[in-house]
Short mmCIF file of C-alpha atoms in Angstrom, two decimals:
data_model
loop_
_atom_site.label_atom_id
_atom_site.label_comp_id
_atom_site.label_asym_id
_atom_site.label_seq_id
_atom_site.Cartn_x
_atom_site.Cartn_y
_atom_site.Cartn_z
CA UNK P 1 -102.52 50.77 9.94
CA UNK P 2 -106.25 50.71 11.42
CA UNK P 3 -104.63 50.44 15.07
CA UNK P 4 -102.24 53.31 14.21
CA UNK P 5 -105.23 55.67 12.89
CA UNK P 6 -107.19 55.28 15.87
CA UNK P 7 -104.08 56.00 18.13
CA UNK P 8 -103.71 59.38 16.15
CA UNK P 9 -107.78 60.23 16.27
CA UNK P 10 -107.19 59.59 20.25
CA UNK P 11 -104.05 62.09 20.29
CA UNK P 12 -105.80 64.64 18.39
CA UNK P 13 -108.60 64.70 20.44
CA UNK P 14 -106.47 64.78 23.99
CA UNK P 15 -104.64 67.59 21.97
CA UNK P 16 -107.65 69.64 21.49
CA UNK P 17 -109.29 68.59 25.05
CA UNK P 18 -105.78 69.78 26.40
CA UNK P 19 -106.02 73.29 24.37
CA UNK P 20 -109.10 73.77 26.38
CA UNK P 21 -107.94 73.69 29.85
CA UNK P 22 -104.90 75.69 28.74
CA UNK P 23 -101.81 72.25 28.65
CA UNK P 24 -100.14 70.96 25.71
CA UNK P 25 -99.75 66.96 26.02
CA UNK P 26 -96.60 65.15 26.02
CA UNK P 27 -97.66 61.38 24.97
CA UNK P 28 -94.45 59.23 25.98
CA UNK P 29 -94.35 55.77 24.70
CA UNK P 30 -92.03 53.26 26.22
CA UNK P 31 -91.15 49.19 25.28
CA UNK P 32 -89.14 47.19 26.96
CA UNK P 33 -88.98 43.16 27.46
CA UNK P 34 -89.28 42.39 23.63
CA UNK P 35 -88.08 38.59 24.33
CA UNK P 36 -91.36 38.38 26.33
CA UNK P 37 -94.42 37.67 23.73
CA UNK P 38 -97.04 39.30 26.35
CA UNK P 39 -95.34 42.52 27.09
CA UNK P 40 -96.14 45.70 24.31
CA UNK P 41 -95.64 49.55 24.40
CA UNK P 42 -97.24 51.08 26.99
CA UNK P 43 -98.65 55.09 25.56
CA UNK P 44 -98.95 57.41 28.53
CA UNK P 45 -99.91 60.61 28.37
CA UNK P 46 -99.01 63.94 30.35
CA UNK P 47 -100.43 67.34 30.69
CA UNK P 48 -98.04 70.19 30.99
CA UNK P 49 -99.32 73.85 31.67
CA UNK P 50 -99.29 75.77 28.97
CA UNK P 51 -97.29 77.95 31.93
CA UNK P 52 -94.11 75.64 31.07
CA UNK P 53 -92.99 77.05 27.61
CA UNK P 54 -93.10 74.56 24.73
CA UNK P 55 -89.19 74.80 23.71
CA UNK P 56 -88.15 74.74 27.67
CA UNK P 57 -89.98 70.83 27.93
CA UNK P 58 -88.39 69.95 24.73
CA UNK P 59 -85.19 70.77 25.83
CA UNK P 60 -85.59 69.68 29.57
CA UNK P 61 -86.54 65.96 28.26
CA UNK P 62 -83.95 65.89 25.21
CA UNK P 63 -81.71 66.18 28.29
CA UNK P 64 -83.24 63.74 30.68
CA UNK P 65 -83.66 61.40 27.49
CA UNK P 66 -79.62 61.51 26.96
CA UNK P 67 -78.78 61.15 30.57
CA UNK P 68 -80.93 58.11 31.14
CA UNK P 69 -78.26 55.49 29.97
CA UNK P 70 -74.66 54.70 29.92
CA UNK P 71 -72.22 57.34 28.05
CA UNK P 72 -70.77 54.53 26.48
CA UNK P 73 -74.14 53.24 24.28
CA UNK P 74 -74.04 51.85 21.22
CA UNK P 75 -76.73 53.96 19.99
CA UNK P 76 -77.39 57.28 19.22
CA UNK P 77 -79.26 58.90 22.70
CA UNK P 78 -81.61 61.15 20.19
CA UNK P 79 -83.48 59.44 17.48
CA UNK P 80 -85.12 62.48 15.24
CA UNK P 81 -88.41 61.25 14.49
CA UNK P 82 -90.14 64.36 11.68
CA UNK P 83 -92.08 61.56 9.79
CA UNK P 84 -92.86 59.06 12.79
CA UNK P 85 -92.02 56.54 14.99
CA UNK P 86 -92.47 53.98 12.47
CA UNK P 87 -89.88 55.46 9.80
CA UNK P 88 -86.93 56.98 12.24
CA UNK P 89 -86.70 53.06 13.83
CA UNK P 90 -85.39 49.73 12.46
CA UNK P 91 -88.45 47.33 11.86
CA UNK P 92 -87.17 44.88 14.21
CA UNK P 93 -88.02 44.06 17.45
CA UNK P 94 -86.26 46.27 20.57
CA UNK P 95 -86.88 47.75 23.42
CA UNK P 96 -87.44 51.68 23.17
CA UNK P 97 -88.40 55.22 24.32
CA UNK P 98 -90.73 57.51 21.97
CA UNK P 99 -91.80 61.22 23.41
CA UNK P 100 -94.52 63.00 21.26
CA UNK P 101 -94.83 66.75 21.87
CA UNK P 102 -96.52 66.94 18.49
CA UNK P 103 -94.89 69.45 17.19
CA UNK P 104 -91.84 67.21 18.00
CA UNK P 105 -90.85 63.71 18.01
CA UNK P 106 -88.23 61.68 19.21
CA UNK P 107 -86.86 58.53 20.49
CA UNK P 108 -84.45 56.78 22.34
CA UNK P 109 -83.24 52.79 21.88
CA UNK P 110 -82.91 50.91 24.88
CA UNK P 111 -79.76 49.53 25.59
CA UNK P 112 -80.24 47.35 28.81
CA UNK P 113 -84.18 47.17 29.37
CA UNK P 114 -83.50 44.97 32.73
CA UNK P 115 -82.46 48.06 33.95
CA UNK P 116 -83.81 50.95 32.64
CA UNK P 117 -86.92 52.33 35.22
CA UNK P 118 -90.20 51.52 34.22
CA UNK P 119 -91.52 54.87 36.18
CA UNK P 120 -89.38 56.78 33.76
CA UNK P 121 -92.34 58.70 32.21
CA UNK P 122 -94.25 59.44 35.46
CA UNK P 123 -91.17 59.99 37.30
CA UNK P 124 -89.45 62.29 34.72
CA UNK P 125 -92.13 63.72 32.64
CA UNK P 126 -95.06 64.21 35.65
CA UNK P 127 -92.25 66.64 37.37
CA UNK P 128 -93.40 69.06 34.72
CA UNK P 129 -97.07 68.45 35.38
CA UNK P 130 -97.14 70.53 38.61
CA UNK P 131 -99.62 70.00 41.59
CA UNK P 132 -102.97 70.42 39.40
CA UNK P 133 -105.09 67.70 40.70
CA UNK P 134 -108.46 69.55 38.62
CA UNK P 135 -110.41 67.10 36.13
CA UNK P 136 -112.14 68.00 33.32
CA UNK P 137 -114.86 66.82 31.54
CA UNK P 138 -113.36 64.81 28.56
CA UNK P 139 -116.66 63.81 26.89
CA UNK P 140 -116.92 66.43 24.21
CA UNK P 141 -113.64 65.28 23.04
CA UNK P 142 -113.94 61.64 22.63
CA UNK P 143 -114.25 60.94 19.10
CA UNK P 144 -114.95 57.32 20.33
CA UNK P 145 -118.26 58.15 21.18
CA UNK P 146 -119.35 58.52 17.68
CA UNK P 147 -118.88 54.52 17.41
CA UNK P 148 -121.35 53.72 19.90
#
């Protein structure tokens, strides 16, 4: 439970850093290779314009989420997640797809993770990031600071 708290502290402040410069975060988790002990979820995170309306990227990656695999799965493509990642999925081991909008959650099994693309996130998810190379200053956000 610690690691999970500190994962949500980190969202919420890349939420409110993200307010700031006027983008909403999508945080997109992905596993794959559970049979191999050293691989774990990778959490990425991706800043959409605030431009992009909320319910159009919802429905854009419920969509890409559905297409990414075989008609013929044995799972459900959408995974409704309202209380978490951790109570929507089966405690076992297997490889998966989580997308966060926050006010949103969702998830996708894996069927063949040999095959599904590891640049999923960037490749689907960054096409709603636009052009917008800018940095800002993240500092004032980073509740990890306070543990120094």
């Amino acid at each position: 439970p610690a690691v999970l708290n500190e994962i949500r502290n980190y969202k919420k402040c890349l939420i409110r850093f993200y307010a700031s410069v006027n983008s909403d975060p999508v945080f997109v988790e992905l596993r794959r290779r559970v049979a191999d002990k050293r691989q774990h979820a990778v959490i990425e995170c991706f800043a959409v314009p605030n431009s992009s309306l909320a319910m159009d990227t919802n429905v854009y990656l419920r969509k890409q989420v559905s297409d990414v695999e075989s008609y013929w799965a044995t799972h459900k493509p959408i995974i409704e997640c309202p209380e978490g990642l951790a109570k929507a999925l089966p405690r076992r081991p297997f490889p998966f797809l989580h997308i966060d909008l926050w006010s949103d959650s969702f998830a996708h099994i894996i069927e063949d993770d040999r095959r599904f693309p590891i640049t999923w996130p960037r490749d689907t998810v960054g096409r709603l990031c636009g052009d917008d190379k800018e940095h800002h200053d993240f500092a004032p956000f980073d509740w990890t600071r306070a543990h120094d």
